[in-house]
Short mmCIF file of C-alpha atoms and ligand atoms in Angstrom, two decimals:
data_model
loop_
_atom_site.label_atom_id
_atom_site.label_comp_id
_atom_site.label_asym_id
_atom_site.label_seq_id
_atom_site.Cartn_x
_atom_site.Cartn_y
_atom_site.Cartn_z
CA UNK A 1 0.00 0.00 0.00
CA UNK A 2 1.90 3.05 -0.68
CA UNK A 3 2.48 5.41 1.33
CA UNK A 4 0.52 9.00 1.20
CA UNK A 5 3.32 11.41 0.85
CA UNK A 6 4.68 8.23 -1.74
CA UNK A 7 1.33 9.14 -3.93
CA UNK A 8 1.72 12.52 -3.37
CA UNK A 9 5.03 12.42 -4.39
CA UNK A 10 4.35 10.60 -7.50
CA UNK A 11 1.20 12.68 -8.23
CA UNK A 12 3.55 16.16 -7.50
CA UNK A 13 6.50 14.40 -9.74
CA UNK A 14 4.58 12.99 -12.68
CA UNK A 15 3.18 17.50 -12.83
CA UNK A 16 6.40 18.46 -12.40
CA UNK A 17 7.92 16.15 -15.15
CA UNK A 18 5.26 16.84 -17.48
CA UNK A 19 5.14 20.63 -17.28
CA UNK A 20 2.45 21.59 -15.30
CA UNK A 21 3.27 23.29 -12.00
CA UNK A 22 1.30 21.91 -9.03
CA UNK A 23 -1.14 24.33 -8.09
CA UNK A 24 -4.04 24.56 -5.27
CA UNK A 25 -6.72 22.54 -6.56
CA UNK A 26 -9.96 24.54 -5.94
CA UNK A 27 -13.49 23.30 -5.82
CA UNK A 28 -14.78 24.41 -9.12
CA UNK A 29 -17.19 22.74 -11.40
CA UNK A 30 -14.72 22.59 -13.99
CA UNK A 31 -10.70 24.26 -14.61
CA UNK A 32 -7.74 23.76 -16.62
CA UNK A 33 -4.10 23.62 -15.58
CA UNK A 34 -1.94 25.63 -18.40
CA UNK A 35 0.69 23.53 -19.56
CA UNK A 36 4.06 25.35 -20.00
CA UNK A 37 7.29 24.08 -21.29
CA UNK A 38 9.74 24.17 -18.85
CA UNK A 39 13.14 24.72 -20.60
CA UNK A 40 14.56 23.26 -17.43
CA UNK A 41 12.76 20.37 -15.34
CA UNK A 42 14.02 17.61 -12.78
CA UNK A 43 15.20 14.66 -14.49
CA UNK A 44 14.89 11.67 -12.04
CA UNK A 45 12.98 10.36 -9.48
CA UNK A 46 15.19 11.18 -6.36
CA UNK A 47 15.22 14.65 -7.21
CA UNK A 48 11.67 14.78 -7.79
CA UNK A 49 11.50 13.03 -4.29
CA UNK A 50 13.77 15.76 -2.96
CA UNK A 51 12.13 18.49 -4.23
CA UNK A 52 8.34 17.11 -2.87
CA UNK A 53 10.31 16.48 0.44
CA UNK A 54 11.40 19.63 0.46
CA UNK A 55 8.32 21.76 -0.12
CA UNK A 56 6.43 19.65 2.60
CA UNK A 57 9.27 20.42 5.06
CA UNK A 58 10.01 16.85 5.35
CA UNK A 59 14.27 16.52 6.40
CA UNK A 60 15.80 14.90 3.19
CA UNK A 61 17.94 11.92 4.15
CA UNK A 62 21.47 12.18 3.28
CA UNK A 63 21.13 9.20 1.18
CA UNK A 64 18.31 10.59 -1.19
CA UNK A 65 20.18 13.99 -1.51
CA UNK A 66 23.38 12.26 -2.62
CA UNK A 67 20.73 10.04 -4.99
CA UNK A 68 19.94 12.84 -6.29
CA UNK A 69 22.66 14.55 -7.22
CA UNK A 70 24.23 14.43 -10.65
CA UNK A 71 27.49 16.00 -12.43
CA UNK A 72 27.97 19.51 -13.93
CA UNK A 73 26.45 18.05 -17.18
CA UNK A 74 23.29 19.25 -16.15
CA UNK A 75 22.86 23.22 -16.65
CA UNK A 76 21.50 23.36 -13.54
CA UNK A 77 24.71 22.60 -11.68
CA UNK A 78 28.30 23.63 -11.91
CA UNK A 79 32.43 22.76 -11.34
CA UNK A 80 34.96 25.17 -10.64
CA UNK A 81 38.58 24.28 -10.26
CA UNK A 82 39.98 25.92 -7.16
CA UNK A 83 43.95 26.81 -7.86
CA UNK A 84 46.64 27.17 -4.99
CA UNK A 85 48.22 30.73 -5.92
CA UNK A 86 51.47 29.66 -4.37
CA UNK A 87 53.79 26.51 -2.94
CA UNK A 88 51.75 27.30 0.39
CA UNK A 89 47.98 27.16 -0.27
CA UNK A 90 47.82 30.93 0.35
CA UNK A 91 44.98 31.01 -1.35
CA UNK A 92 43.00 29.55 -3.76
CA UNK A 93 42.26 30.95 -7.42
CA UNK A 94 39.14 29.90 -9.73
CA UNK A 95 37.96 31.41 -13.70
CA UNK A 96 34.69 33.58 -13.57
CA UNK A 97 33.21 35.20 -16.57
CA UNK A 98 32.13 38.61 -15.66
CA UNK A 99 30.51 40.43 -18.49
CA UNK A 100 32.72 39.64 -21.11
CA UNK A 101 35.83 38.80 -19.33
CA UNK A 102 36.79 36.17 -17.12
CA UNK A 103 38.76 37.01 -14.03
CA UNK A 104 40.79 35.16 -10.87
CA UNK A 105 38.72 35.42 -8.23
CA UNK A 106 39.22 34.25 -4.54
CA UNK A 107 36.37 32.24 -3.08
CA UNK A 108 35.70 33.49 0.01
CA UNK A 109 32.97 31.59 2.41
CA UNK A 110 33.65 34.15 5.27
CA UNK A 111 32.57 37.12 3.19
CA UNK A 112 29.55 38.38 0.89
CA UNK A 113 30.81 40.71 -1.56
CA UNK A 114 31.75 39.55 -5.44
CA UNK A 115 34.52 42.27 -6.01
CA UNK A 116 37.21 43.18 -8.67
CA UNK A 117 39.86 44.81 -10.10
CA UNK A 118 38.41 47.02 -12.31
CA UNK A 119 38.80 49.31 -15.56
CA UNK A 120 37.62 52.77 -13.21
CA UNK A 121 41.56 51.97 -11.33
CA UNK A 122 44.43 53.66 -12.13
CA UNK A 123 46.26 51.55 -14.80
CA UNK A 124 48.95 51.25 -12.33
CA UNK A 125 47.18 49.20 -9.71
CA UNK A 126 46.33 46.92 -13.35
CA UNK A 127 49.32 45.61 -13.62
CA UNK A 128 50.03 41.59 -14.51
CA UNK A 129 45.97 41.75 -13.64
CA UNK A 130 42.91 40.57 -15.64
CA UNK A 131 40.14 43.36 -14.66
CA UNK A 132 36.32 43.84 -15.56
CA UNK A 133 35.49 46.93 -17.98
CA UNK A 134 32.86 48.63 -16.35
CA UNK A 135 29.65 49.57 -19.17
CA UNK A 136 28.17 52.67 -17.21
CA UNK A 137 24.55 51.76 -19.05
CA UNK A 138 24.91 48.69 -16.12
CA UNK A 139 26.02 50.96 -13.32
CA UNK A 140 23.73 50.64 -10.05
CA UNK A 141 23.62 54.52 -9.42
CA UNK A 142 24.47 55.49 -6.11
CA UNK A 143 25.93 52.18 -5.17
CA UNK A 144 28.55 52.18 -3.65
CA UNK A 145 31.03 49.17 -1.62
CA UNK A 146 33.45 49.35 0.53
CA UNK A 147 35.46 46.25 2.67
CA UNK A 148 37.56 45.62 4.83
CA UNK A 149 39.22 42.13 5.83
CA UNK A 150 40.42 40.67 9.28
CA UNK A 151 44.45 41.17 7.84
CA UNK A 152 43.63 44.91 7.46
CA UNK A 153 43.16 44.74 3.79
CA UNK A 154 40.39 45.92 2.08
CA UNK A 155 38.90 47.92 -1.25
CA UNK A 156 35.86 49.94 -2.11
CA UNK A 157 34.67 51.23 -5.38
CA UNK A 158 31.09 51.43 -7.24
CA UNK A 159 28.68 48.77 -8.50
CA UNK A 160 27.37 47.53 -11.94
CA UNK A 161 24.49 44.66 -12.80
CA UNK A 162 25.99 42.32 -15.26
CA UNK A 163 26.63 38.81 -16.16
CA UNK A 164 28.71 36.25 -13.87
CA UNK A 165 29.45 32.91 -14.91
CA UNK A 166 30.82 30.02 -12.74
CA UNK A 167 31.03 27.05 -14.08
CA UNK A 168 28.14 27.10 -16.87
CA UNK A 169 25.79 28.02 -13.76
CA UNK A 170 24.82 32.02 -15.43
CA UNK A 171 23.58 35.14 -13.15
CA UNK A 172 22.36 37.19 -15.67
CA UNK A 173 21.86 40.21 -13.55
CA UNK A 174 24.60 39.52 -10.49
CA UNK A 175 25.66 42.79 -8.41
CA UNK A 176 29.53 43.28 -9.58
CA UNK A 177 31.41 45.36 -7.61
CA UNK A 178 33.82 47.10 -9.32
CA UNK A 179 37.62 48.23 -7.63
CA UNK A 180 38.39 52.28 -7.48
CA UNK A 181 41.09 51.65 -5.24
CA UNK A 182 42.25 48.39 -3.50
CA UNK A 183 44.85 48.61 -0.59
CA UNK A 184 48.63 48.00 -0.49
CA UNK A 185 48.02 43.79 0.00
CA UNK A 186 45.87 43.80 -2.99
CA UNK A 187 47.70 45.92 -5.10
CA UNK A 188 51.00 44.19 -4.27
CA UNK A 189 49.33 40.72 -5.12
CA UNK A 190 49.27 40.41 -8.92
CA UNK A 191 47.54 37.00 -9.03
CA UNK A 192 44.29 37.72 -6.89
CA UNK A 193 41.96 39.92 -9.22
CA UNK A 194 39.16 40.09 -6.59
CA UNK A 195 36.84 38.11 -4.54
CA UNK A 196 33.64 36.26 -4.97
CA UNK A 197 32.00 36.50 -1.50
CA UNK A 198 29.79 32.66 -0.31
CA UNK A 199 29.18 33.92 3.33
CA UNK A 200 25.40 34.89 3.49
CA UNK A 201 24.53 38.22 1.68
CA UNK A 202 23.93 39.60 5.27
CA UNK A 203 27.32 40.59 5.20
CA UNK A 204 27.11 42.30 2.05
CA UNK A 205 28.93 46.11 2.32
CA UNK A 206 26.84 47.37 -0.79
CA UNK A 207 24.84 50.96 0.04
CA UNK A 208 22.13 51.87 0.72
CA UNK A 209 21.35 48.42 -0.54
CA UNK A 210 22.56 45.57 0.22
CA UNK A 211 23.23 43.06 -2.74
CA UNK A 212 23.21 39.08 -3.18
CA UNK A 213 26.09 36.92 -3.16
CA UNK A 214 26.16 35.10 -6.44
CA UNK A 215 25.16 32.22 -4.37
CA UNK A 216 22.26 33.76 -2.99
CA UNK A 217 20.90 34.76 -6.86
CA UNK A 218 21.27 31.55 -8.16
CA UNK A 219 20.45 28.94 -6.22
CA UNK A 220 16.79 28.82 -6.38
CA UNK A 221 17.61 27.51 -9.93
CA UNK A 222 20.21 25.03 -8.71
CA UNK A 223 19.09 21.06 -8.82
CA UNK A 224 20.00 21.49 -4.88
CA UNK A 225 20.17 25.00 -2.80
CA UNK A 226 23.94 23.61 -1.69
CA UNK A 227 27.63 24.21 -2.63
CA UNK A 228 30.57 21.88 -2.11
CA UNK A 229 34.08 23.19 -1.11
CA UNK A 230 37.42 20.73 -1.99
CA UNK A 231 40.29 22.31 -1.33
CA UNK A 232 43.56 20.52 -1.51
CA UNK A 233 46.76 20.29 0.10
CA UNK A 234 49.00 21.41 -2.23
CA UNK A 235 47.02 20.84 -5.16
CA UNK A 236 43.97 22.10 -7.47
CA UNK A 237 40.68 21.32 -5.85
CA UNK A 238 37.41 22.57 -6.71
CA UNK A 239 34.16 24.46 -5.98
CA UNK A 240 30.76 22.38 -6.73
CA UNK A 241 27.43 24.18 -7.15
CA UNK A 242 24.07 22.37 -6.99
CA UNK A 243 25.55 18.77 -6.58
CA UNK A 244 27.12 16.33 -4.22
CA UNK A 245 29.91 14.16 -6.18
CA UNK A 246 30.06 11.46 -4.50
CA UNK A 247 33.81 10.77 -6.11
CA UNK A 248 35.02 13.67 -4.26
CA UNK A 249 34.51 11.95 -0.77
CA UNK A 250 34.39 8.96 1.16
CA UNK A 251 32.72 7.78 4.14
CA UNK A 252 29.93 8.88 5.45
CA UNK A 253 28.76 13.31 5.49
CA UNK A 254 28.40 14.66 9.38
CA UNK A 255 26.20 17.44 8.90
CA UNK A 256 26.38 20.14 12.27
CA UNK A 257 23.82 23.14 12.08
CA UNK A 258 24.98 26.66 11.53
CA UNK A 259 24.24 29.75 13.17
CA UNK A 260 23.88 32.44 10.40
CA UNK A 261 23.13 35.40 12.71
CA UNK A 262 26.01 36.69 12.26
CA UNK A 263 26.42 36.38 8.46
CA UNK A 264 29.29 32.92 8.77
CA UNK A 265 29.23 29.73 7.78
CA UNK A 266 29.23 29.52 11.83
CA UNK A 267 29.06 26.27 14.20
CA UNK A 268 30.30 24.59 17.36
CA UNK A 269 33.81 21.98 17.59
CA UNK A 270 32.50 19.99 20.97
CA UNK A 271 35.93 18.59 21.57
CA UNK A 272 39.82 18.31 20.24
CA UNK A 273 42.83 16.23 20.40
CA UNK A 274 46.27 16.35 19.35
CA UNK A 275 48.22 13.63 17.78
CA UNK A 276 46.50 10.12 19.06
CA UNK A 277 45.75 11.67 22.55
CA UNK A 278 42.56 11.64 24.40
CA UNK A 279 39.74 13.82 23.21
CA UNK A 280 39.18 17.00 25.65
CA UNK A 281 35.80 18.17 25.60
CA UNK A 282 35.53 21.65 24.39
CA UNK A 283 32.94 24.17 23.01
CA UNK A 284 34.83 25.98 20.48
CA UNK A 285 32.74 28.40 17.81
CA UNK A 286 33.99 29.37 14.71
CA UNK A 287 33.33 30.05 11.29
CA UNK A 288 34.18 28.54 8.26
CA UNK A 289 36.18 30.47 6.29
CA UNK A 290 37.77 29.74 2.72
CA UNK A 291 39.17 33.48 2.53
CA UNK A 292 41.43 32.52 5.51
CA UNK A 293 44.40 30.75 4.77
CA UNK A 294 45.04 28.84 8.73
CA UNK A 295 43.14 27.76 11.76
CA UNK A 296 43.02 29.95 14.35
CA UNK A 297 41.62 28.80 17.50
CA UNK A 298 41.76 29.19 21.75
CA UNK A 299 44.63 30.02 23.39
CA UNK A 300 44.31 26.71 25.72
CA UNK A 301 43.82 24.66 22.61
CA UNK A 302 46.90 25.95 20.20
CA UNK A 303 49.32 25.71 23.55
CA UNK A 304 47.85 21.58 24.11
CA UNK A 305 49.00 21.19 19.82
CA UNK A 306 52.43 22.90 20.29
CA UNK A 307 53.42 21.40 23.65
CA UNK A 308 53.48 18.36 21.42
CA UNK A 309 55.87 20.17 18.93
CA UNK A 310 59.59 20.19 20.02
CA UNK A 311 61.02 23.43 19.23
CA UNK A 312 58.25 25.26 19.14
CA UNK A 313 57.59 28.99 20.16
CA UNK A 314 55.20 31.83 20.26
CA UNK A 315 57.41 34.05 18.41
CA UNK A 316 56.98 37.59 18.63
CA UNK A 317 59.37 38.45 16.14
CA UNK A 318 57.54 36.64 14.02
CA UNK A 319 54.09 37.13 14.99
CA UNK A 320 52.87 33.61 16.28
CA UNK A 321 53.62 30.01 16.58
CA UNK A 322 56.73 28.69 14.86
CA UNK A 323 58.95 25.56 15.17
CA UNK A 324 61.65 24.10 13.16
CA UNK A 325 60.67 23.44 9.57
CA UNK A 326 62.58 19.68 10.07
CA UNK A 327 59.80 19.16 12.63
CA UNK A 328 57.27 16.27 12.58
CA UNK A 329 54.05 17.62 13.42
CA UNK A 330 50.92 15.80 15.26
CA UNK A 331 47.77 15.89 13.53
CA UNK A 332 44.95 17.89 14.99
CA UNK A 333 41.16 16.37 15.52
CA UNK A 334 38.26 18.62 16.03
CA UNK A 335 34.99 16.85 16.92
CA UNK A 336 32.20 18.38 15.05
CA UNK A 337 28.80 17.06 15.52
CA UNK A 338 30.03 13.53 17.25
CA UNK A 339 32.46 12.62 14.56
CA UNK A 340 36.09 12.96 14.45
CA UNK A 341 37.45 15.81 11.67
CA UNK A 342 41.23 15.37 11.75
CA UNK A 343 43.79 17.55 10.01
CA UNK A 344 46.98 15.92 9.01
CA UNK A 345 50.03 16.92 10.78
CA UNK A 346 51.83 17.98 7.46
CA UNK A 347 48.78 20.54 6.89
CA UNK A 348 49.96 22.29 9.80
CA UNK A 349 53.14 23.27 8.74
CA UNK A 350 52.23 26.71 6.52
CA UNK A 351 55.78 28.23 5.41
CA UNK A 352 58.81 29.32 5.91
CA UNK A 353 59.59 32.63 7.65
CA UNK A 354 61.93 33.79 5.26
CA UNK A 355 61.96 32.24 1.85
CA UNK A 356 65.07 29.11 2.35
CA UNK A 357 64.56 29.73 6.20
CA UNK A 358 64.34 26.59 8.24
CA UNK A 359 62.21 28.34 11.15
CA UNK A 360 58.53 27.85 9.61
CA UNK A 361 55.10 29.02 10.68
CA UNK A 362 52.33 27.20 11.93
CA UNK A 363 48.84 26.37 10.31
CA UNK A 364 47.18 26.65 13.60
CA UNK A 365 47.67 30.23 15.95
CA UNK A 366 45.80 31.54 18.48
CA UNK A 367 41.94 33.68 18.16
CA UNK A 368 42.78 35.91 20.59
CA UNK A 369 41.10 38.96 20.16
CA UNK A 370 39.04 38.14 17.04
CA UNK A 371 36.02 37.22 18.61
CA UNK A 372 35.55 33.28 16.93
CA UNK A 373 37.80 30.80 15.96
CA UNK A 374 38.26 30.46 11.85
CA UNK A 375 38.37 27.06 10.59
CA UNK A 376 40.15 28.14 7.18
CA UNK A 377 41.87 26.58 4.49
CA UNK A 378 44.52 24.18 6.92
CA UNK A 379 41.33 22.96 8.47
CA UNK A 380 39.48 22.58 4.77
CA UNK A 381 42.07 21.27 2.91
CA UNK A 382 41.67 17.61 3.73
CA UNK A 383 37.65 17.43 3.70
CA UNK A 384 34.85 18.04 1.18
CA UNK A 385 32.28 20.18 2.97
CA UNK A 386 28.75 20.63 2.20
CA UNK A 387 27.61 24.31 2.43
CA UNK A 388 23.55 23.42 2.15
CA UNK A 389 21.23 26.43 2.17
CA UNK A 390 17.40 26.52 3.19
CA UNK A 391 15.50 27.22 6.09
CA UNK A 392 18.37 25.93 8.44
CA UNK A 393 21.18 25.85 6.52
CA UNK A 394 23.89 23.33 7.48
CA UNK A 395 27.74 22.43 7.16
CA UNK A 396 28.09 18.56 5.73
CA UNK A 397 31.53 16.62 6.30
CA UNK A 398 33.63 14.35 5.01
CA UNK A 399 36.50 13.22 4.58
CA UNK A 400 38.58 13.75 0.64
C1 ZSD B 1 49.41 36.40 -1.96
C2 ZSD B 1 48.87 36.17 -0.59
N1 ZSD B 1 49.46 35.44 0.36
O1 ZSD B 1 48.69 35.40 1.46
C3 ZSD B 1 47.58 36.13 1.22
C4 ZSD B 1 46.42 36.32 2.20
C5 ZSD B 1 47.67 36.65 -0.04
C6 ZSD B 1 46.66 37.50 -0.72
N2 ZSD B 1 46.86 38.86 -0.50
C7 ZSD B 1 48.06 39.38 0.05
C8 ZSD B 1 45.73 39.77 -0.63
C9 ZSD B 1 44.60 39.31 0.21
C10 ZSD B 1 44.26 39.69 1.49
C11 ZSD B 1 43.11 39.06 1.77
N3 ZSD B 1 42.79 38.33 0.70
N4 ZSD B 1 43.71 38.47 -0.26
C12 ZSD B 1 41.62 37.55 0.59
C13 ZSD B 1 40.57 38.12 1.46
N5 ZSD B 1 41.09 38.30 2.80
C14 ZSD B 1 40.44 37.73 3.87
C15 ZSD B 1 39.27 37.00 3.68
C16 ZSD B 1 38.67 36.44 4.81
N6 ZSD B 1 37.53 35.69 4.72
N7 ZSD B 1 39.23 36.55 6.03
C17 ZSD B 1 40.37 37.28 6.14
N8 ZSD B 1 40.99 37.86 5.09
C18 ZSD B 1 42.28 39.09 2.97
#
């Protein structure tokens, strides 16, 4: 005997594959349902399962959502490579087509605003960078941005409605904010030509009106409101938007729930441990961050990791943890919704000090004074994680 919400499902799929859009049924005598042809529709069952599950409320098991999923063959999703900029994982570096150039843009899940170098800069600050001309028949009069970063860098400038491409996914009218002047960091860094904010558009820094994150505009039309984040140690990783690829992971996803109030990808580590050492329980909050290139965490917690690293140092010459590059670090495990998210030990290890130095910086320093802890790219690096939007949006886990 199936199931109500299985006949409902079926009855809401077969309308949605054949055209019509489910609507109220009233009690007339007689009506017709306009049939329209949808230029895009859901292609299989479990996403037609999804989608009913999801309208009703109903929580859609992992297993179904994954189901669901298919590759960036179908328009409604897309793949981005995401491209180390240097030996260190700095940052990472992925193609978007703004109007009718495509730029290197930082993908940046602790902030909101899709930025870049622009044509309205002194050709100076251009230099060795690809840059979006600005058409002033796009401009957003009286818009204007400005930003500011937790490393002191920032840039400001005007705004202009235009095309952005990712990946085949298209915003046709996306809010791109457009560089007058970028500070000294930016400027000196000729690979980064701007951002492309995946925080939520809370955060946004566009006035008097706040804009969307290109996130925000197009995932309505995604086959799921999600994004998936790989990026790799020391290699090209990618951005996902609207699937889960299952060949990206294995195991099994931990999904936590995230607090958006204040704009973050934000949730709650119950517990660490360093090396193969006993688990202390812990309530540590923090965002992920993708713009953020180490973990930075409580003071109690980053003195427990280094007291397990000989040679090791809070070095205020050189402005946080260091040890001796020949050093063979512990890994670090953060427990995140019961399960166990380790980083490997060689993630921890950033850079040298000085370029040929054999004093080298650590992936993991101390919060103190920013408020949270940031789980960025040394905690990433090693996982593929789920950023899943809706009415509570949630962080999924697992392991590359
Ligand atoms: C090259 C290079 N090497 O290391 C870096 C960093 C760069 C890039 N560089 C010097 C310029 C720069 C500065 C920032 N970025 N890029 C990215 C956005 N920033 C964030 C994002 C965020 N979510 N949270 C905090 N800051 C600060």
């Amino acid at each position: 005997m199936p199931s109500v919400l299985g006949a409902l499902t079926a009855t809401i799929g077969f309308l949605s594959v054949v055209g019509a859009t489910p609507v109220q049924l009233e009690k007339r005598k007689a009506f017709s349902i306009k049939q329209v042809e949808r230029t895009k529709y859901i292609k299989n069952g479990a996403q037609q399962k999804v989608k009913t599950l999801r309208k009703f409320g109903v929580k859609v098991p992992e297993q179904l959502l994954a189901a669901s999923s298919t590759g960036p063959n179908d328009s409604l999703n897309g793949s981005v490579p995401a491209v180390p900029v240097d030996d260190y994982d700095s940052l990472y570096l992925t193609p978007v087509e703004l109007g009718n150039t495509t730029v290197q843009l930082d993908f940046d899940t602790g902030s909101a605003d899709l930025w870049t170098f622009s044509s309205l800069q002194a050709s100076s600050q251009l230099t060795g960078h690809d840059y979006y001309r600005v058409d002033p028949g796009k401009k957003l009069q009286g818009h204007t941005w400005r930003i500011q970063y937790g490393d002191g860098s920032g840039a400001g400038g005007t705004v202009y409605a235009d095309k952005v491409v990712v990946g085949g996914v298209t915003a046709t009218s996306q809010a791109v904010e457009a560089a007058t002047s970028v500070s000294s960091q930016f400027t000196r860094d000729r690979d980064t030509d701007g951002l492309l904010g995946l925080s939520f558009s809370s955060l946004n820094t566009v006035r008097p009106t706040a804009q969307k994150t290109f996130f925000d505009t197009v995932k309505e039309n995604l086959q799921a409101p999600l994004f998936a984040v790989t990026l790799k140690f020391h290699a090209a990783g990618s951005y996902d938007f609207g699937f889960i690829d299952k060949s990206k992971y294995k195991g099994e996803i931990t999904y936590v729930d995230v607090d958006t109030s204040n704009g973050w990808w934000e949730f709650t580590a119950t517990g660490y441990a360093v090396g193969d050492g006993s688990t202390t329980q812990a309530s540590i909050s923090g965002i992920g961050d993708t713009g953020t290139t180490l973990m930075y965490l409580p003071i109690n917690v980053v003195k427990a990791y280094y007291a397990k690293v000989t040679g090791s140092t809070d070095s205020s010459r050189y402005g946080g943890w260091v040890f001796p590059c020949s050093a063979t670090l512990p890994d670090f495990t953060l427990v995140v919704a019961g399960t166990k998210q380790t980083v490997p030990g060689q993630h921890i290890n950033y850079a040298p000090v000085q370029t040929g130095g054999t004093t080298c910086y650590g992936g993991i320093q101390e919060d103190t004074g920013i408020g949270f802890s940031i789980f960025g790219d040394v905690f990433l690096k090693s996982k593929y994680v789920i950023h899943e939007a809706g009415d509570t949006p949630r962080l999924g886990f697992a392991e590359q």
